[in-house]
Each structure stands twice: as structure tokens, then as C-alpha cells.
Coordinates of C-alpha atoms in Angstrom, one line a residue:
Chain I
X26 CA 141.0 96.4 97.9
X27 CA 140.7 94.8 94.4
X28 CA 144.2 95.6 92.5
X29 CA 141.9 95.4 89.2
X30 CA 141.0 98.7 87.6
X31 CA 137.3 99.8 88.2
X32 CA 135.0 98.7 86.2
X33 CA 132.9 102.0 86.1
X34 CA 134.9 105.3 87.1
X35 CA 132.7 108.5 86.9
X36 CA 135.2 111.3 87.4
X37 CA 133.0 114.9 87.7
X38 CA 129.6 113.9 86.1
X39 CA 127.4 116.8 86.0
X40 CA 124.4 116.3 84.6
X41 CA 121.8 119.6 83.7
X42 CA 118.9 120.4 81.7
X43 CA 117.7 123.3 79.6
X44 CA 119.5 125.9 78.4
X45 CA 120.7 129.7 80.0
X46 CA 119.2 131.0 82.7
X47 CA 116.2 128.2 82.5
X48 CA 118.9 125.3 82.8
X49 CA 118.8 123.7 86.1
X50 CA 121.9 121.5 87.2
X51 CA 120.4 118.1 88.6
X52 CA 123.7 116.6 89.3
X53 CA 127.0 118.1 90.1
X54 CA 130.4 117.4 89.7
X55 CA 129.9 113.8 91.1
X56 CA 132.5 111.1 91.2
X57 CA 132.3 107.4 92.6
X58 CA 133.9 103.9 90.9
X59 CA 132.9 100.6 91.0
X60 CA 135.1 97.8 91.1
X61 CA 134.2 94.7 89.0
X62 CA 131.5 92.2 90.8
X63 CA 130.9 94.6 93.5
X64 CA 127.4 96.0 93.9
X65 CA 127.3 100.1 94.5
X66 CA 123.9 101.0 96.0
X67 CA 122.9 105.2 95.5
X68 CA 120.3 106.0 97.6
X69 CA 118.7 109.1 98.2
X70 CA 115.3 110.8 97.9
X71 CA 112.7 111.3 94.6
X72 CA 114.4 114.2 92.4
X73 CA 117.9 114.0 93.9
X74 CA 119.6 112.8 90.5
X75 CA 120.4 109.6 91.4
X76 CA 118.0 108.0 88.8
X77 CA 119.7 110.3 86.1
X78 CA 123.3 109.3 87.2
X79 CA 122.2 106.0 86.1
X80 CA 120.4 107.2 83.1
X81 CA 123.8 108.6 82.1
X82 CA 126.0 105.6 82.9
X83 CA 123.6 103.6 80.6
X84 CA 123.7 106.7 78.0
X85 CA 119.8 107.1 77.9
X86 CA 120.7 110.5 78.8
X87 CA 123.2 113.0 76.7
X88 CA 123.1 116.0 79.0
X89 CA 126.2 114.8 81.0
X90 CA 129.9 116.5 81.0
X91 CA 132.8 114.9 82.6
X92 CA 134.0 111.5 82.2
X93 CA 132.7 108.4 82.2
X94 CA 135.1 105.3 82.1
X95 CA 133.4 102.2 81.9
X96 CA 135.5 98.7 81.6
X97 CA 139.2 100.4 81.0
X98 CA 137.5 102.5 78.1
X99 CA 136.1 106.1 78.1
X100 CA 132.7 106.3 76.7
X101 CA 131.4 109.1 74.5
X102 CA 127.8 110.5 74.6
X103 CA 127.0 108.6 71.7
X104 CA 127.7 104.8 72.5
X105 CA 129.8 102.5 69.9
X106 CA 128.5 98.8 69.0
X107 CA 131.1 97.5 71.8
X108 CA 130.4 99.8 74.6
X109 CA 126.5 99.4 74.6
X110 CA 127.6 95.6 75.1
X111 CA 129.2 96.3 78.3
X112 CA 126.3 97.5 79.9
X113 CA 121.9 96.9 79.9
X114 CA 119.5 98.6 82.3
X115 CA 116.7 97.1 84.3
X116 CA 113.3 99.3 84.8
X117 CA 111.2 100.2 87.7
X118 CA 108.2 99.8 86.2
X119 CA 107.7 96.1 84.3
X120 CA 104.4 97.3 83.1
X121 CA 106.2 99.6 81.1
X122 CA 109.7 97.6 80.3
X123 CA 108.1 95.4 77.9
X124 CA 106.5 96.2 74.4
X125 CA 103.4 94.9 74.9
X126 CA 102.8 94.0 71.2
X127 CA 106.0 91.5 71.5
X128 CA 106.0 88.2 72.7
X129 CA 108.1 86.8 75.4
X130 CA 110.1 85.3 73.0
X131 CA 110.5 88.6 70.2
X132 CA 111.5 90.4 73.5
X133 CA 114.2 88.7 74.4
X134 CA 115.5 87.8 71.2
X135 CA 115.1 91.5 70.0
X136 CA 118.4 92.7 71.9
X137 CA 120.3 89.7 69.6
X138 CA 118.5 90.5 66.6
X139 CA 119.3 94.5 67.4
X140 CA 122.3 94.0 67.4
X141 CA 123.0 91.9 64.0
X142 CA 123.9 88.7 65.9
X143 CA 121.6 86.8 63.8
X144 CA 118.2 85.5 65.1
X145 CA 118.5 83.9 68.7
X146 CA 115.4 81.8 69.2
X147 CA 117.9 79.1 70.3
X148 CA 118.8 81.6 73.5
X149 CA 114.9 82.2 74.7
X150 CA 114.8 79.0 76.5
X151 CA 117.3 78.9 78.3
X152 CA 117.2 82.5 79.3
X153 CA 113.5 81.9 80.7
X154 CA 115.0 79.3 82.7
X155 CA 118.3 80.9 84.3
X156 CA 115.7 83.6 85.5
X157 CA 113.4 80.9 86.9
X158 CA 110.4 81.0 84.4
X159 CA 108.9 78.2 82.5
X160 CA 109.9 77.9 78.9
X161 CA 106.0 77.6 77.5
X162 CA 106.1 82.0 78.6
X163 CA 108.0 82.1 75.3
X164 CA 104.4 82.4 73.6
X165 CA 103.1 84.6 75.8
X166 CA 102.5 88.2 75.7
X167 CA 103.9 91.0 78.8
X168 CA 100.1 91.6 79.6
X169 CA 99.6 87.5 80.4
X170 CA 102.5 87.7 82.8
X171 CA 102.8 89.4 86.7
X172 CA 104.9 91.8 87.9
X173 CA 106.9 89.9 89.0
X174 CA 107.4 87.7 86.3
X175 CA 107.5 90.6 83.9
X176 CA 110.6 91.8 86.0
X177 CA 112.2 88.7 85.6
X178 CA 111.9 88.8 81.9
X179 CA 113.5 92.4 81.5
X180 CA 116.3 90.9 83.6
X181 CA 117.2 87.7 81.7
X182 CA 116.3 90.5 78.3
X183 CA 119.3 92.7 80.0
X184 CA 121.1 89.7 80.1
X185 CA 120.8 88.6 76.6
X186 CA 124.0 90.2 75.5
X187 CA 126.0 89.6 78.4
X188 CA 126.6 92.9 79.8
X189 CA 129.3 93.1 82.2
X190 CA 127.4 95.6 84.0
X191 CA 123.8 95.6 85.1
X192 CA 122.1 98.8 86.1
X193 CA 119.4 98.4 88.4
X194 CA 116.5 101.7 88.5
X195 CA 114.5 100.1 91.6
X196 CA 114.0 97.0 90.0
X197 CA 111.6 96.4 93.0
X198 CA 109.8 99.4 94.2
X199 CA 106.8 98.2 91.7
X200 CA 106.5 94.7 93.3
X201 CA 105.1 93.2 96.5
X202 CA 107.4 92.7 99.1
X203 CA 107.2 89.3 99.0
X204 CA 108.0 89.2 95.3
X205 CA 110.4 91.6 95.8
X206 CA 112.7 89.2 97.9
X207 CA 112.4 86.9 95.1
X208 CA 113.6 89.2 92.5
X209 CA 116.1 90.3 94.6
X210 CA 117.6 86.5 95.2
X211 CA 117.8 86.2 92.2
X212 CA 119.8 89.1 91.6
X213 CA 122.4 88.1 93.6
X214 CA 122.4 84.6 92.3
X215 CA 123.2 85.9 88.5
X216 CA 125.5 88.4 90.0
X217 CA 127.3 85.7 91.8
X218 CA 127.1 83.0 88.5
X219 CA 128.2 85.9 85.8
X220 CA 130.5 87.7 88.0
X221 CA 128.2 90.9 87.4
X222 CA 128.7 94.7 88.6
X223 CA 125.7 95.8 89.8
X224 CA 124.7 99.9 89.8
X225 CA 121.2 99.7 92.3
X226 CA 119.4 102.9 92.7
X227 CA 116.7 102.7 95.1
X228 CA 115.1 105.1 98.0
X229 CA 114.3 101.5 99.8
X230 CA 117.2 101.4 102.0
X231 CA 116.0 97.3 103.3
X232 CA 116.6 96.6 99.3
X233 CA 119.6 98.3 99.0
X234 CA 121.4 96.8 102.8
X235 CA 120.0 93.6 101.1
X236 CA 122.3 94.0 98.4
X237 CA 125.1 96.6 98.5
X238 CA 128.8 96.4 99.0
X239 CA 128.8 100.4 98.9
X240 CA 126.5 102.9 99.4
X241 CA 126.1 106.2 98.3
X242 CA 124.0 108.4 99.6
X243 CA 122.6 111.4 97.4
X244 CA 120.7 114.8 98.2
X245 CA 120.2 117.4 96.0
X246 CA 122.6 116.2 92.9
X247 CA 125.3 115.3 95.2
X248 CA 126.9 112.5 97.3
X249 CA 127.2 113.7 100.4
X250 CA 127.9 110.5 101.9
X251 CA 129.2 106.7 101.3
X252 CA 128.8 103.9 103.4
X253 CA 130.2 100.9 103.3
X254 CA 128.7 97.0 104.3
X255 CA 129.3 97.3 108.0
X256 CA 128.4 101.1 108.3
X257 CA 125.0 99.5 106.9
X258 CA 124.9 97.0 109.8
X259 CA 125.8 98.7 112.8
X260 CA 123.7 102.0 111.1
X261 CA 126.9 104.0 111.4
X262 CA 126.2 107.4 109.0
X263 CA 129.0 110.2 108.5
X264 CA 126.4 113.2 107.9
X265 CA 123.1 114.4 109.4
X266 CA 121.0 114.0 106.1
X267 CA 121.6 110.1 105.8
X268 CA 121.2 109.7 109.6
X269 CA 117.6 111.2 109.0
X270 CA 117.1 109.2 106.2
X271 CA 118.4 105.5 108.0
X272 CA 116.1 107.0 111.2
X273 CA 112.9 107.2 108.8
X274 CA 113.3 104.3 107.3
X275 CA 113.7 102.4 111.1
X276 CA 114.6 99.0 110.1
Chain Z
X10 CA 114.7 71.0 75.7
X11 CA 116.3 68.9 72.6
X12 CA 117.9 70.8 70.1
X13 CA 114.9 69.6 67.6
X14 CA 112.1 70.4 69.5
X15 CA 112.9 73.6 69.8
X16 CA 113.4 74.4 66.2
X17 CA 109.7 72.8 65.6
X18 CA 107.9 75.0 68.2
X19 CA 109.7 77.9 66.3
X20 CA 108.5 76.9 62.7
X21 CA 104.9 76.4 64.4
X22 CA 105.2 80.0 66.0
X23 CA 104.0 82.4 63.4
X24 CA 100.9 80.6 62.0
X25 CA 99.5 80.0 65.7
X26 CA 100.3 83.3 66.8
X27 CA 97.8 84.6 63.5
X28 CA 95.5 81.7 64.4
X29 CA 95.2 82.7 68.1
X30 CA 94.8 86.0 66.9
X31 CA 92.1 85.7 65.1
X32 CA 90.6 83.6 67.5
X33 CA 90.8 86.5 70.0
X34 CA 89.4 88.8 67.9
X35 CA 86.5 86.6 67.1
X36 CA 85.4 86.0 70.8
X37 CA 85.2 89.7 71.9
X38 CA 83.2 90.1 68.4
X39 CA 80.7 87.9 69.2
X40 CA 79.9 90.1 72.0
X41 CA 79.0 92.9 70.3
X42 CA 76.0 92.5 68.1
X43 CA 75.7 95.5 66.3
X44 CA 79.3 95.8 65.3
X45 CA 79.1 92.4 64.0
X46 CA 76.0 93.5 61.6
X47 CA 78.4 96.1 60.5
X48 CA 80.6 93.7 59.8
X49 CA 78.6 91.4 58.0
X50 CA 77.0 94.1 55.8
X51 CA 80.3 95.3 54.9
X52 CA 81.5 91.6 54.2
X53 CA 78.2 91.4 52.0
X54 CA 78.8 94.5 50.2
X55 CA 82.1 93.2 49.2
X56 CA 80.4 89.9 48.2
X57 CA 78.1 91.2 45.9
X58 CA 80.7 93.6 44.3
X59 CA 83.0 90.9 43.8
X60 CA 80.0 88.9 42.0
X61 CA 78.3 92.0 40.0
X62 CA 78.3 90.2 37.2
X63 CA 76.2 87.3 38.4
X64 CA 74.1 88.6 40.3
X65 CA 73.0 91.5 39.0
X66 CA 69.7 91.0 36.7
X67 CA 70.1 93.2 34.5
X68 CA 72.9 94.9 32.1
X69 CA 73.8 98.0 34.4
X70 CA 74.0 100.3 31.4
X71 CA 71.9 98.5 28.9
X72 CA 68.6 101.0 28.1
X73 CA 65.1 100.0 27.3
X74 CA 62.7 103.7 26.7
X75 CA 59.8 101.4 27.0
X76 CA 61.0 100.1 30.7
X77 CA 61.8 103.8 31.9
X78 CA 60.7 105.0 35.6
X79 CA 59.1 101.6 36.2
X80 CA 58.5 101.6 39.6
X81 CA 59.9 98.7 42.1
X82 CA 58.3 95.5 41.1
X83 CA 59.3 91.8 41.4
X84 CA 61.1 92.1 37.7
X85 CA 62.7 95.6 38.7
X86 CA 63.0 95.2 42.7
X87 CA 64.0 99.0 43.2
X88 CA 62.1 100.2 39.8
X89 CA 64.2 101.0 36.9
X90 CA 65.4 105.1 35.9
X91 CA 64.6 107.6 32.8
X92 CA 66.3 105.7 30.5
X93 CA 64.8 102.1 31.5
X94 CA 68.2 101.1 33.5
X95 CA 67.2 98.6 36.2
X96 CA 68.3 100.8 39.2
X97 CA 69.2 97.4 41.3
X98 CA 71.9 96.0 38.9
X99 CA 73.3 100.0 38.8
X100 CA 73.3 99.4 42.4
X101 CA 75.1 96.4 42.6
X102 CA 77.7 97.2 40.2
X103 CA 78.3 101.2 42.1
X104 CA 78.8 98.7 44.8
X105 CA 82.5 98.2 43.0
X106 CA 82.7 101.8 42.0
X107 CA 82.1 102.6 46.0
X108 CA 84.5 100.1 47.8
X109 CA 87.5 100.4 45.0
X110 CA 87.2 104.2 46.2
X111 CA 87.3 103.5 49.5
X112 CA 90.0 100.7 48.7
X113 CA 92.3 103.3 46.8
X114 CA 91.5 106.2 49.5
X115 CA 92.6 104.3 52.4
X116 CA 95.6 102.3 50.8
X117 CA 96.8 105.7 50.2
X118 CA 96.0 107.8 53.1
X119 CA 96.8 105.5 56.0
X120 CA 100.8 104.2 54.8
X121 CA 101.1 107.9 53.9
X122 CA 99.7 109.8 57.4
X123 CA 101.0 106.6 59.8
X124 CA 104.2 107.1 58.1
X125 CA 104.2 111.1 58.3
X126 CA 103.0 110.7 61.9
X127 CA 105.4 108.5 63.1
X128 CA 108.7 110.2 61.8
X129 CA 107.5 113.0 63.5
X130 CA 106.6 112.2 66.4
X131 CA 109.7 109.6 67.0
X132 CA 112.5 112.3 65.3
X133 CA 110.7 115.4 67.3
X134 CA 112.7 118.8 66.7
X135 CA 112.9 120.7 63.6
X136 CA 111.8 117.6 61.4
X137 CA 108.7 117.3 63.8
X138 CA 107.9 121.3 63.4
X139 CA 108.2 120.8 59.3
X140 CA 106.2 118.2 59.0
X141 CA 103.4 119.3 61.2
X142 CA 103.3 122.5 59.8
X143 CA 102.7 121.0 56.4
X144 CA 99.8 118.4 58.1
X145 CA 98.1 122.0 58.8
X146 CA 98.7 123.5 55.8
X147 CA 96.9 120.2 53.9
X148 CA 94.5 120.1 56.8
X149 CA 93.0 123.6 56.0
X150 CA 92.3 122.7 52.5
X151 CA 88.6 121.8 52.2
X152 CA 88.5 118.4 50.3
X153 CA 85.3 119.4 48.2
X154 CA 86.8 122.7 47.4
X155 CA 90.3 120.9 46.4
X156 CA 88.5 118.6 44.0
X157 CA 86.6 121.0 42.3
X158 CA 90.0 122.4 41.6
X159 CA 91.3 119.2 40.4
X160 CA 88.8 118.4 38.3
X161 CA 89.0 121.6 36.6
X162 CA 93.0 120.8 36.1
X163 CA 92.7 117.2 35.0
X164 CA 89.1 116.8 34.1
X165 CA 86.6 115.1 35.8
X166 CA 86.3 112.0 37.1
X167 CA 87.2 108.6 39.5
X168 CA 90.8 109.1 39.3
X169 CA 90.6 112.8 40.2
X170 CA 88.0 111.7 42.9
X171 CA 90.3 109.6 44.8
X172 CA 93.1 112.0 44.5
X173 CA 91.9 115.1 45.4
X174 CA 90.2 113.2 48.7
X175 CA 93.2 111.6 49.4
X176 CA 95.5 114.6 49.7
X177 CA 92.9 116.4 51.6
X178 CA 91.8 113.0 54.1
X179 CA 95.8 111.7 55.3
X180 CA 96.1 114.7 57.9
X181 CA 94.2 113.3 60.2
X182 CA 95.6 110.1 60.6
X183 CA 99.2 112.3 60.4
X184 CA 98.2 113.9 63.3
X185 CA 96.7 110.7 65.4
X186 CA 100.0 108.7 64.3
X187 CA 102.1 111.5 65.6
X188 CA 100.2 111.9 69.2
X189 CA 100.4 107.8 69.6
X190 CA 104.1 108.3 68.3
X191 CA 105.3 110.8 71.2
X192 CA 103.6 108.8 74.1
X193 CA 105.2 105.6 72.8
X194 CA 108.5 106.9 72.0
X195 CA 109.2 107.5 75.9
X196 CA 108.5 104.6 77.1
X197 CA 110.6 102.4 79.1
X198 CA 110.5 99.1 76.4
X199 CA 112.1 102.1 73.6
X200 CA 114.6 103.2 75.7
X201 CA 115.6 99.4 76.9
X202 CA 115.8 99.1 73.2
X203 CA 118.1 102.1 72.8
X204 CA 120.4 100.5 75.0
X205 CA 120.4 97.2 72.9
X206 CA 121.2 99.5 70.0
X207 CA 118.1 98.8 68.2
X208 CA 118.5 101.1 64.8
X209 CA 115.9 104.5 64.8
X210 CA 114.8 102.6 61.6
X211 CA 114.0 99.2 63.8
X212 CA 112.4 101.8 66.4
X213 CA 110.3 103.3 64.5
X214 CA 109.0 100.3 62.2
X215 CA 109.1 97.3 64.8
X216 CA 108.5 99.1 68.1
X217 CA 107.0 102.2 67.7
X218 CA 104.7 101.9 64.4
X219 CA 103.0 99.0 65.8
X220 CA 101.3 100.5 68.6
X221 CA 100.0 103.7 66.2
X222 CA 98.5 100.5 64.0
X223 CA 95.6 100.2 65.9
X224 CA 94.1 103.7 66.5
X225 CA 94.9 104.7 62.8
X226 CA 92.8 101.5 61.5
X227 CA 89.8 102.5 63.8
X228 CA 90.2 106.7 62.5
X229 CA 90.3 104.5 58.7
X230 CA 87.4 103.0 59.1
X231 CA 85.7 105.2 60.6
X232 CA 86.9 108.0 57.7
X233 CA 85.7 105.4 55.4
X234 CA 82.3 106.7 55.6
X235 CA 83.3 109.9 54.9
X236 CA 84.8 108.9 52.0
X237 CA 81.3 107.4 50.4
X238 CA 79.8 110.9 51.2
X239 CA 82.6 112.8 49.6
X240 CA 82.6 110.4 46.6
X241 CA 79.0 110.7 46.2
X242 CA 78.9 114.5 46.4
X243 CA 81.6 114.5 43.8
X244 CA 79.2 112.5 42.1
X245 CA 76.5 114.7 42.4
X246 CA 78.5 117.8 41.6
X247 CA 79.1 115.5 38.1
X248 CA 83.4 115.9 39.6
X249 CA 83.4 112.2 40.1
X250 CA 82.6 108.8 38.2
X251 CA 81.1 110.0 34.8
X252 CA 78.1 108.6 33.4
X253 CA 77.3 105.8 32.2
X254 CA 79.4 104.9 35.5
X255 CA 76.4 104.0 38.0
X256 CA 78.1 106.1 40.9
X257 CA 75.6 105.9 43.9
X258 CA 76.2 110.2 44.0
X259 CA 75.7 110.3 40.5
X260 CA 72.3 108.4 41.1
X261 CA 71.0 110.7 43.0
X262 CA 72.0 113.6 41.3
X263 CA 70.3 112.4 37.8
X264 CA 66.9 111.0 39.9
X265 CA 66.8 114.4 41.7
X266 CA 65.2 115.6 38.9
X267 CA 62.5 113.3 38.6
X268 CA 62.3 113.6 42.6
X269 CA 58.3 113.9 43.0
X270 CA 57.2 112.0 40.3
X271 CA 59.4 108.9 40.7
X272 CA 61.0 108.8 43.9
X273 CA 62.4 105.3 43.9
X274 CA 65.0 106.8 41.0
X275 CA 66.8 108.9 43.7
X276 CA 66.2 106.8 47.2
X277 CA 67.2 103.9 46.1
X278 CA 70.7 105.0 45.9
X279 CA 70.8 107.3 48.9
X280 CA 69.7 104.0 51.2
X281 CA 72.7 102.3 49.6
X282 CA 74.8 105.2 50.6
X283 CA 73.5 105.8 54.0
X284 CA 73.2 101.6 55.1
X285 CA 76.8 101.8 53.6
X286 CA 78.3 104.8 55.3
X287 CA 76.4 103.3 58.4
X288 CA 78.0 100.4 58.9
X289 CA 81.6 101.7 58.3
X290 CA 80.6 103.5 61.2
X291 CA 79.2 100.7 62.7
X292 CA 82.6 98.6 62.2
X293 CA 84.8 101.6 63.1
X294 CA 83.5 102.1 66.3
X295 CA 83.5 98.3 67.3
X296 CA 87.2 98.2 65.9
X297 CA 87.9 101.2 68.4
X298 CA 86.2 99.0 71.3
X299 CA 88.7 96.1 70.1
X300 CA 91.5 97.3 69.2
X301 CA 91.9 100.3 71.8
X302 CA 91.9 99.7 75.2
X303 CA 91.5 103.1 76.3
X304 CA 88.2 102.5 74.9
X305 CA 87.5 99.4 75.8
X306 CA 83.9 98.4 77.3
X307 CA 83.0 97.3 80.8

């Protein structure tokens, strides 16, 4: 489809915590790739290791074996200067995303300042206003702000570095619907401006046909199906599990 | 946005952020009336040991046998002791005796248990299972006990005072820093900042330590008045400020003697110690209502 190489290639993640006969595998021997600006949608339900998938893409988690390929390079379980560059992570929950002794402005200059690239007040304003906020929230604190505008801080605070990839671990699922669509939007209007590759993990299948190119559809730590754009639209499913879960959710 | 203005809002940023701080912290203080009499006690205390010297009446330590267990009169206003001392000016100068304890105590016991805390409750694991262990080793040492011991290895006195409640008083706050330490360090803003490569240093002093701050400055304060008790017993067991220090403990213990004949020798101090020891409390728990929302008032 896109002669470019993919910009993440998972080959065999399996992911499993504890050790001996306590240690319980969550996800097995799971590969997918994601070509650059495309947006790869994981569905599946709570538990079914598609929250930890993306924990280990971002390398939150360390449990993992296999391979992870991100941007032509294979990343370790300890990530170097460079490769943490390449990709940031949005929360679920904006309540918690945020420190809530930092101000709008320490929190997103912090990711600049983290990473020795001097101070970055200079970058708050206009990050507050790519994501659509006005610049006066740089004085504020996380608990003056909505959900929704909290979410819209941890996004332009991903974007600070300019990650070539963005995780996304239902960046909506804490937000009203309506402010959900607006969150969304503007999702895909930064994907579409920075040429972004979006991982969305979400059990909201409206938010992920809004979105996706791909879909993947996880149970019980593995894929046991993929769907692409127009199996979305015409609610075409390969396997009995994601037909149940399309026919729950009843768009 | 102009290049300029920007830079000007940034130099402004800091001192308003104090300013609308303290602001803050003044509003929801005026809503709590006792607290503030704690407060204002304590910021009276620390008045009137700053200016011992001019106002006290009399020469803490200057004796007159003539003068001795006078009883509280407009010349003496809490009486003067066995050796003519006008008990008021002794007062007011233990005043500095009492909050340079406290002072020292705290400056030492809350870097040294936040920082204990912390490290183990961010680095977790062996380090974690060290370091507690040790918290409980310290913590099972009775602080009175410990400085009777220390006295009798360095001699008696402030010094020895401070120490010996020191090492006994920072487990605690160890223990409080470490709890705040393991809730905070899984939350999502740390592990955003993982992914930014934020340092464990920078984790653990910008992100993590910050949000221990408050609960460790309420269990302080609130300590605090432990502290004047521990010091005074000291005092009274003759382990603490030696004579002719006017140590509020030390007071009592010399005006014990003279208990049913002159009372004022012995009271006077013990209401400066408990009106003291009260409002720390008083201050402490009003911090707590403050700074800590899980505590925070309807």
C-alpha cells in the first residue's frame, strides 16, 4: 500500500507478569505494523491486553519479549534519548495526566526542560493555541481547567517534542460525548497538519470507526481479528467474537 | 503574541504565582477562627522571643533573695521564684530556648524523613525494604529513653536535647513521605513524565516530593507540640537546658518543690507550655484542613 517501511512493526510481543507458576501471560505472541500517518485502532474488551500493548510500545512497561521496531530502529526495554523522541502517550484519565502542583505552563514546558532542550517558555503559547486553548491557561493550574480542556493540554504536552508517533489510551472514554467529538477533531486535525501515526486503544467502537484506518480487534491477549476502513462501514467482521462485539455496540 | 510580551509575562510569573498564593491561603484562613488564633499566638510567641531583650522587665537570671517567691503583682506579673528571678522575663526569654528547639527539631527531622520517605517509596524493591526496616528499627526506640542515654554519653543539655529527639521523631514523617511517595509515583502525570525522560532525580524532587510537601508539614507541626513536651520533660528530668537556662521544663521541675506553698513558681510555666503546645496543635490541624484535601471541610 505505502512502499515506505512501517513506522511501528511489533513482530511477537508477548507481554506477562509475575514470575513461575504465579506469572500470567496477558498478551501473546502478537504482531501488527503501522505504516506512517495511518491511524491503527485495537479494540477489545477491559483486561484483554490491549492497553498493555500500548503500555509497551510507549515502554511504560518492561515485561515484554519480542521485537519492537519503531521508525526503522529496534527499541530496547530501556529507551535511548532519541527513541523516547519518537514517541509520547496520551491518558485516559486527564484528572490524573497532569501534576496538579504544575501550572499549565511548567507542564508543558517540563517535557523540553526533561529533556535538556533548554527552557521552552517561548513554545507554551503557541502550543495552547494549536490545541485550541487560550494563551492566559498558561497561569493556570490542571484543577482550574475541564476535562476536556485538561485533555487538550496532555495532547499539545505529548506534542511538545514532536513525536512522530502519538499513542492514544482512550483519550475520550473520560469525557462527554459531546466533548469527546471535539477532542477527537482535533485529533485528526494535528494528525493531518504533523503527518502523525496514531496507536488508538479504545472499547468505544463509534470513537474508533471515527478515527481508524485499521482495526484490530483483541480478546484475551490476542488479535483475533483486523478490519479495515470499509469492513468498519459496511460492519463486515471475519470472526464470531468481533461480530458480537459490533452487534453490542449497535451503531 | 509579540516576542516581548511574552518574555515580560514570564519575568512577572514567579512573584505572582507566590503572591496569588499567599492570597489563597489567606482567604480559606480567614474562615477558620480558631486556627487563625493558633496562628497568631504562635506568630506572637515568635514576636516576643525575637524581642526578649526589650520586653522582658527584668534580667532573666539576675537574683534578688529579698524579691524571692513574691507572688504575681503588677511589678512581678507572674510572681518571681526562690531565688527572687522574675518568673515572667524567664518566661519570655524560654520563649527562645522553646522555638530554637522546635526550630532545630524540625529543620532536622522533616529534610531527613521527606527525603528517606521519598527514595523509598519512588525506588521500591530492596532499597525500599532497607530503608523501612531501619524507619522501624529508629521507630521502636523510645525518645525519652534514647536521651537519657545520650545525656549520659555527652552530658547533659540543649544540644543533646535536640539530638536525641531528633533521631527518635524523623520516622514518622519517613513513613508518611513514603505512603504519599507510592500513591504518587503511579500516577499517570509520572509516567507521562517517564516517557519525556524526566531523570528519577527530576521525578523524585520536581514531581513526586512536592505532593509529600504538604502532609509532612501538617504531621511537623503537629509533632511540634510534641516536641515542647519532650523538651520540657528533658527539662524536668535536668537532661535538657541546664540552669541558669530558664527552660519552661526546667521551671517546673525547680517550682515543683515549692508546689503548695507558692504555686505561681510552677504554673506559670506549665500554662506557657500547654497554651504553647495548644496552638501548634491548633495550627497543625488547620494546616491539615488547608493544605490536604482529603481533609478538607464542607
Amino acid at each position: 500500500m505505502i512502499p515506505t517501511p512501517p513506522m511501528i512493526d511489533v513482530q511477537e510481543l508477548s507481554v506477562s507478569f509475575g514470575n513461575g507458576a504465579s506469572a500470567r501471560q496477558v498478551v501473546k505472541n502478537v504482531s501488527f505494523s503501522v505504516a506512517k500517518g495511518e491511524t491503527l485502532g485495537i479494540v477489545g474488551e477491559s483486561g484483554c491486553g490491549k492497553s498493555t500493548v500500548l503500555r509497551s510500545l510507549a515502554g511504560l512497561d518492561r515485561h515484554w519479549n519480542g521485537r519492537i521496531n519503531l521508525a526503522g530502529t529496534d527499541v530496547d526495554k530501556v529507551r535511548t534519548r532519541d527513541q523516547m523522541l519518537l514517541t509520547q502517550m496520551v491518558f485516559q484519565d486527564p484528572y490524573g495526566s497532569l501534576h496538579p502542583r504544575h501550572r499549565i505552563s511548567r507542564v508543558l514546558t517540563e517535557p523540553i526542560r526533561a529533556m535538556g532542550l533548554g527552557k521552552g517558555w517561548d513554545k507554551v503559547d503557541a502550543a495552547l493555541q494549536q490545541v485550541g486553548l487560550p494563551v492566559s491557561f498558561a497561569d493556570r493550574f490542571p484543577h482550574q481547567l475541564s476535562g476536556g480542556q485538561r485533555q487538550r493540554v496532555a495532547i499539545a504536552r505529548a506534542l511538545m517534542l514532536q513525536p512522530q508517533i502519538i499513542l492514544l489510551d482512550e483519550p475520550t472514554s473520560a469525557l462527554d460525548v459531546s466533548v469527546q467529538a471535539e477532542v477527537l477533531n482535533l485529533l485528526a486535525d494535528l494528525k493531518d497538519e504533523r503527518q502523525l501515526t496514531y496507536v488508538l486503544v479504545s472499547h468505544d467502537l463509534g470513537v474508533i470507526a471515527h478515527m481508524c484506518d485499521r482495526v484490530l480487534v483483541m480478546k484475551g491477549g490476542v488479535f483475533v481479528d483486523a478490519l479495515s476502513r470499509e469492513d468498519l462501514y459496511e460492519g463486515r467482521t471475519h470472526n464470531d467474537y468481533s461480530r458480537m462485539l459490533f452487534e453490542a455496540s449497535a451503531l | 503574541m509579540s516576542a516581548p510580551h511574552v518574555s515580560s509575562t514570564v519575568a512577572v510569573r514567579p512573584r505572582s504565582a507566590i503572591l496569588s498564593g499567599l492570597a489563597l491561603v489567606w482567604e480559606k484562613l480567614s474562615h477558620e477562627p480558631v486556627g487563625l488564633i493558633g496562628f497568631v499566638f504562635l506568630g506572637l510567641l515568635i514576636l516576643v522571643a525575637a524581642l526578649a531583650p526589650a520586653i522582658a522587665p527584668f534580667d532573666p537570671a539576675a537574683q534578688n533573695l529579698q524579691a524571692a517567691f513574691l507572688p504575681p503583682s503588677w511589678a512581678h506579673l507572674a510572681g518571681t521564684d526562690e531565688f527572687g528571678r522574675d518568673i515572667l522575663s524567664r518566661l519570655i526569654y524560654g520563649a527562645r530556648i522553646t522555638i530554637s528547639t522546635i526550630l532545630s527539631v524540625t529543620l532536622i527531622v522533616g529534610p531527613i524523613g521527606l527525603i528517606i520517605g521519598v527514595v523509598s517509596g519512588f525506588v521500591g524493591g530492596r532499597t525500599d525494604a532497607i530503608l523501612m526496616r531501619f524507619t522501624d528499627i529508629v521507630l521502636s526506640f523510645p525518645s525519652l529513653i534514647l536521651a537519657l542515654a545520650f545525656a549520659a554519653a555527652l552530658g547533659a543539655g540543649l544540644g543533646t536535647a535536640i539530638v536525641a529527639i531528633s533521631l527518635t521523631s524523623w520516622p514518622a514523617i519517613a513513613r508518611l513521605a513514603r505512603a504519599e511517595a507510592l500513591i504518587v509515583r503511579n500516577t499517570d502525570y509520572v509516567a507521562a513524565a517517564r516517557l519525556y525522560g524526566a531523570s528519577p532525580l527530576r521525578l523524585l524532587f520536581l514531581y513526586i516530593a512536592p505532593m509529600c510537601i504538604p502532609s509532612v508539614v501538617v504531621r511537623l507541626t503537629l509533632n511540634m507540640a510534641g516536641i515542647i513536651l519532650t523538651a520540657a520533660s528533658l527539662g524536668f528530668l535536668g537532661l535538657g537546658a541546664q540552669p541558669p537556662a530558664p527552660e519552661w521544663g526546667a521551671m517546673i521541675s525547680s517550682g515543683r518543690k515549692f508546689m503548695l506553698d507558692h504555686w505561681w513558681v510552677a504554673v506559670m510555666p506549665g500554662i506557657a507550655i500547654l497554651l504553647t503546645s495548644l496552638a501548634f496543635n491548633l495550627v497543625g490541624d488547620t494546616l491539615r484542613d488547608l493544605l490536604d484535601p482529603r481533609h478538607a471541610r464542607a
